[in-house]
PDB file of C-alpha atoms in Angstrom:
ATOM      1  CA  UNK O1083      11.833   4.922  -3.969  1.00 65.00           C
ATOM      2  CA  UNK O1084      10.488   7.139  -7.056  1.00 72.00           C
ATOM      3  CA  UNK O1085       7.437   8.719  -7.797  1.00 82.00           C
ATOM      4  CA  UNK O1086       5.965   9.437 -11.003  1.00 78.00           C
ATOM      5  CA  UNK O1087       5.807  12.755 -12.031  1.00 83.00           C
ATOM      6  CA  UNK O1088       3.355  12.285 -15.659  1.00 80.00           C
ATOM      7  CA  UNK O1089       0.882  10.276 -13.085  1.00 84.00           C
ATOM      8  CA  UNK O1090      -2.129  11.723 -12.903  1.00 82.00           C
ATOM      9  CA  UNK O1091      -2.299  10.344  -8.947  1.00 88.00           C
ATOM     10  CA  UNK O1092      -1.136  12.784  -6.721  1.00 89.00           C
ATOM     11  CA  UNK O1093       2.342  12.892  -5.505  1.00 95.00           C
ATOM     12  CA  UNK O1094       1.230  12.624  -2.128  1.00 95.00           C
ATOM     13  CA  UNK O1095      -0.725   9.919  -2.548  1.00 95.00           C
ATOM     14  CA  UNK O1096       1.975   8.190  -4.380  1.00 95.00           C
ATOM     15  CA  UNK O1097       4.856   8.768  -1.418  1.00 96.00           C
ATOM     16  CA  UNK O1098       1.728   7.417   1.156  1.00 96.00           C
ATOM     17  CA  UNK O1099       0.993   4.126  -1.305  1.00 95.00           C
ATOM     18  CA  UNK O1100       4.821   3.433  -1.023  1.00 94.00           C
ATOM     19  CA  UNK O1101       5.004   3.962   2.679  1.00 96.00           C
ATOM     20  CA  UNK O1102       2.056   1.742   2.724  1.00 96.00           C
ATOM     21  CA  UNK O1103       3.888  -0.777   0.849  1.00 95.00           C
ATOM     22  CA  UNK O1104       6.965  -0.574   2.838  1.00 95.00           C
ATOM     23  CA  UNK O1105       5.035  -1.442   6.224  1.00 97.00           C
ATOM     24  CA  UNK O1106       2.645  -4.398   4.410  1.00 95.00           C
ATOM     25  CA  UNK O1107       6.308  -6.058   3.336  1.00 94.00           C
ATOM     26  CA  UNK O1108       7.679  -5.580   6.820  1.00 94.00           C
ATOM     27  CA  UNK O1109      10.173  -2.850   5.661  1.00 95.00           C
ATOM     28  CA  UNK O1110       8.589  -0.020   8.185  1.00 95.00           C
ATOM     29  CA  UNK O1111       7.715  -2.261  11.515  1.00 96.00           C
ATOM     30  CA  UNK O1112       4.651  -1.049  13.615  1.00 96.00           C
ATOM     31  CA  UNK O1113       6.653   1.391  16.686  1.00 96.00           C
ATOM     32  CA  UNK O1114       9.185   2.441  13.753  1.00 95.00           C
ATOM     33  CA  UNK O1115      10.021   6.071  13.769  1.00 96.00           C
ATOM     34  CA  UNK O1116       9.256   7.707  10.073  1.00 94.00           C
ATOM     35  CA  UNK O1117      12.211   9.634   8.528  1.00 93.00           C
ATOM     36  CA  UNK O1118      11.269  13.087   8.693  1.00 93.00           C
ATOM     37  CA  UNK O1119       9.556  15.247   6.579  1.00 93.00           C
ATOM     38  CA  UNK O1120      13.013  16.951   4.767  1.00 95.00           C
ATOM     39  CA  UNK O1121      14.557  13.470   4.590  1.00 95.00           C
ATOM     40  CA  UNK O1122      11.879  12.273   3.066  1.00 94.00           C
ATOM     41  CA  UNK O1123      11.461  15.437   0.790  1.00 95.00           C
ATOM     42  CA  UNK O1124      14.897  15.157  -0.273  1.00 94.00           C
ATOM     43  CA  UNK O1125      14.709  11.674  -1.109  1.00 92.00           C
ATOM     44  CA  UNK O1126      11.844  11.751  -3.216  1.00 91.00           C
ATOM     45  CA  UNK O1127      13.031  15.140  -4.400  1.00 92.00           C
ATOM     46  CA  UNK O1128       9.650  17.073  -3.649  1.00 95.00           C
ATOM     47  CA  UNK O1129       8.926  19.677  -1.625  1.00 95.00           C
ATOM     48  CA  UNK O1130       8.089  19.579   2.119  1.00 96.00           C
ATOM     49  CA  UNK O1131       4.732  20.482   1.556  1.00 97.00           C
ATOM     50  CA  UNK O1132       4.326  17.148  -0.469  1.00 96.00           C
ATOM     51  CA  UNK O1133       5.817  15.310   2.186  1.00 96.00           C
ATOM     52  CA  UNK O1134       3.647  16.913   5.185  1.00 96.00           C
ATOM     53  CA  UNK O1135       0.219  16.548   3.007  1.00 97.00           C
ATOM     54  CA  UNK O1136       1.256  12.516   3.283  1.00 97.00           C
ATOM     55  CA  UNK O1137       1.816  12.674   6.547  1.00 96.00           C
ATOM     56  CA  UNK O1138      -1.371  14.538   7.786  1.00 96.00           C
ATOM     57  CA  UNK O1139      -3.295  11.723   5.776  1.00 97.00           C
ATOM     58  CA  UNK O1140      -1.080   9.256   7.221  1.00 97.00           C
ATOM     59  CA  UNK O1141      -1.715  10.140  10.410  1.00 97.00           C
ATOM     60  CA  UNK O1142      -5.544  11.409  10.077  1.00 97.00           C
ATOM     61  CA  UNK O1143      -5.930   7.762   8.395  1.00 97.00           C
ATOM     62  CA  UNK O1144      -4.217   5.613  11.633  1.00 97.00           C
ATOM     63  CA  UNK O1145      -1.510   4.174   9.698  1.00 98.00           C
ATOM     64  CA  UNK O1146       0.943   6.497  11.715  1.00 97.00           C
ATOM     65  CA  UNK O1147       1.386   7.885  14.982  1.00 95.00           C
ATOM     66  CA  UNK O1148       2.440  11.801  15.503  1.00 93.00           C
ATOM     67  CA  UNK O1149       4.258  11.687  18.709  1.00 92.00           C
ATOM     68  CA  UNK O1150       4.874  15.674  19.321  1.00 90.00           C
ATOM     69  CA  UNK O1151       8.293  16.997  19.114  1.00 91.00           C
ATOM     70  CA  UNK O1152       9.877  13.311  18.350  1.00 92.00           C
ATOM     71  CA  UNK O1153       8.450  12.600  14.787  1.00 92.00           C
ATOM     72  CA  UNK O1154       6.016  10.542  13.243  1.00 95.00           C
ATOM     73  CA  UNK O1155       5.869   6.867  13.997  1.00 97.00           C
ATOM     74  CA  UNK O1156       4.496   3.475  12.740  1.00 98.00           C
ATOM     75  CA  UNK O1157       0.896   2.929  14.483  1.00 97.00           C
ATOM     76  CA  UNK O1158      -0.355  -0.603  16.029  1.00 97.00           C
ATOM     77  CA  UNK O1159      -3.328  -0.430  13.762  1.00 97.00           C
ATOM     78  CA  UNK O1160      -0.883   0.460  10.820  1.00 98.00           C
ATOM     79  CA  UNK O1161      -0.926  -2.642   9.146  1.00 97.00           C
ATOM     80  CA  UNK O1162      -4.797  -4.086   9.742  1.00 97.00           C
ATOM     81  CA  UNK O1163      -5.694  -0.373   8.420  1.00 98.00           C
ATOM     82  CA  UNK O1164      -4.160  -0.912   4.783  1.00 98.00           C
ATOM     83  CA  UNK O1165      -4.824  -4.453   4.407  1.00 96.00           C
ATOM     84  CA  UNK O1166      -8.503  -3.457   4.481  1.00 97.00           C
ATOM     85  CA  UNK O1167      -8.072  -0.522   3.108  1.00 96.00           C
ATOM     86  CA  UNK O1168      -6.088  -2.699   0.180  1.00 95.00           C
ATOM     87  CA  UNK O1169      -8.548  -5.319   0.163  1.00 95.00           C
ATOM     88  CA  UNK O1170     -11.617  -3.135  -0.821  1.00 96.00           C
ATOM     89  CA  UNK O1171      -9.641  -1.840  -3.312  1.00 94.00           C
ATOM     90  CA  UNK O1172      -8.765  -4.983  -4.915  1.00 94.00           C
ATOM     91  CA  UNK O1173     -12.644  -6.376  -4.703  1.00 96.00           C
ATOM     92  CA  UNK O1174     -14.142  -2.859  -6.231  1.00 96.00           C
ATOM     93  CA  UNK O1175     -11.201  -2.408  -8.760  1.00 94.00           C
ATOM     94  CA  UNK O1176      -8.989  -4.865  -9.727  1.00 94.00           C
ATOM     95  CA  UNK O1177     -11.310  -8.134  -9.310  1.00 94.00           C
ATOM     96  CA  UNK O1178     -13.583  -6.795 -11.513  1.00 95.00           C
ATOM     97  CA  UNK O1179     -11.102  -6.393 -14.217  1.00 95.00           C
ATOM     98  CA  UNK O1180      -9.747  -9.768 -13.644  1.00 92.00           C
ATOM     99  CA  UNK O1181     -13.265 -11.404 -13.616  1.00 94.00           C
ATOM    100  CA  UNK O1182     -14.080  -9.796 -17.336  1.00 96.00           C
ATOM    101  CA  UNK O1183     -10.607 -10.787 -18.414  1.00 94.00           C
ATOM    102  CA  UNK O1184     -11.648 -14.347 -17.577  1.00 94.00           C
ATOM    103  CA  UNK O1185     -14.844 -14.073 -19.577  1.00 95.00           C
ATOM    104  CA  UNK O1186     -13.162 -12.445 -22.771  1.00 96.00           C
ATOM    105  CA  UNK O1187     -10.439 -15.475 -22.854  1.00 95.00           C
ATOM    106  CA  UNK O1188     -13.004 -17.674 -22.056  1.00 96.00           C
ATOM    107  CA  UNK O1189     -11.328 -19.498 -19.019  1.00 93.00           C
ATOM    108  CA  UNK O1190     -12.779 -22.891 -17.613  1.00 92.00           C
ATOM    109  CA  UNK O1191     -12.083 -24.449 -14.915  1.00 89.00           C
ATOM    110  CA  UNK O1192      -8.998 -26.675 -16.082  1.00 91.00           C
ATOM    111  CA  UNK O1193      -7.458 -23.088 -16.962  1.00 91.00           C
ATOM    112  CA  UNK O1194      -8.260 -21.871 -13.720  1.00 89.00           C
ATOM    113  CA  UNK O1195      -7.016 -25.157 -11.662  1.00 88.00           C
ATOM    114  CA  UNK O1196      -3.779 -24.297 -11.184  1.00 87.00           C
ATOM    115  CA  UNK O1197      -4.150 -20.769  -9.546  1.00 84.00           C
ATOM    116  CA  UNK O1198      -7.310 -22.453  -7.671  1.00 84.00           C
ATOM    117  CA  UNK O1199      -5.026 -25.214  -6.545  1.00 84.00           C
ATOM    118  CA  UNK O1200      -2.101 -22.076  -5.070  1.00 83.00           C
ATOM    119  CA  UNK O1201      -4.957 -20.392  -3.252  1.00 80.00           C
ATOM    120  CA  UNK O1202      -6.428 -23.861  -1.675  1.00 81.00           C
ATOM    121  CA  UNK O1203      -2.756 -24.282  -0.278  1.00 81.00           C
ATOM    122  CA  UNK O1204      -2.092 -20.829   0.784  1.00 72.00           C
ATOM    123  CA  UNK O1205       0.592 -20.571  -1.124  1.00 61.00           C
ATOM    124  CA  UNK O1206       0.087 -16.995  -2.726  1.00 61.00           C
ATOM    125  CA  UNK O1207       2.412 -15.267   0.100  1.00 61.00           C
ATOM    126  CA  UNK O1208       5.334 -16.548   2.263  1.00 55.00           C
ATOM    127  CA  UNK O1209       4.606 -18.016   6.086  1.00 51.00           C
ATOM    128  CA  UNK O1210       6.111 -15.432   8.044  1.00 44.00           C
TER     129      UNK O1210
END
């Protein structure tokens, strides 16, 4: 895991999009415990206080669970929280883009078949 240091996103918010990442792919599994805030500080090489700002939004958010005195954990909700979360994303930024792409290259339907064709068989993501 890296961040990037030039972005002009926040660190923070970098470290949480990863996390995020890690529990959509099944890497961080809802009732996991979260490393703790100076393992994850040392492996992103930031300071605590980097780390602890993603957490508190983490956890004021409901992707994670702060379970006092044992650590931070994966919450039930975790998952259903940044799927939607993702998902209104995608439709106000990246659809958009995609959309006026189409228009610029002047896409028809025959151009569009094939990816039409992949969603129609649900074939965009793995059956888990």
């Amino acid at each position: 895991m890296s961040v990037d240091f030039k972005s002009a996103k926040g660190i923070f918010l970098q470290i949480a999009e990863n996390i995020c990442h890690q529990i959509l792919e099944g890497r961080l599994k809802i009732g996991n415990k979260i490393p703790s805030v100076r393992e994850l500080a040392a492996e992103f090489e930031v300071n605590r206080n980097t780390v602890l700002r993603t957490y508190a939004l983490l956890d004021e958010s409901g992707v994670f669970e702060n379970r006092r005195g044992i650590g931070f954990f994966v919450s039930e909700k975790a998952v259903e929280i940044i799927r939607k979360r993702e998902k209104e994303a995608f439709f106000r930024d990246d659809l958009p883009e995609f959309i006026q792409k189409i228009r610029v290259l002047q896409l028809n339907e025959t151009d569009l078949a094939p990816l039409i064709t992949i969603i129609k068989n649900n074939q965009l993501y793995e059956n888990k």
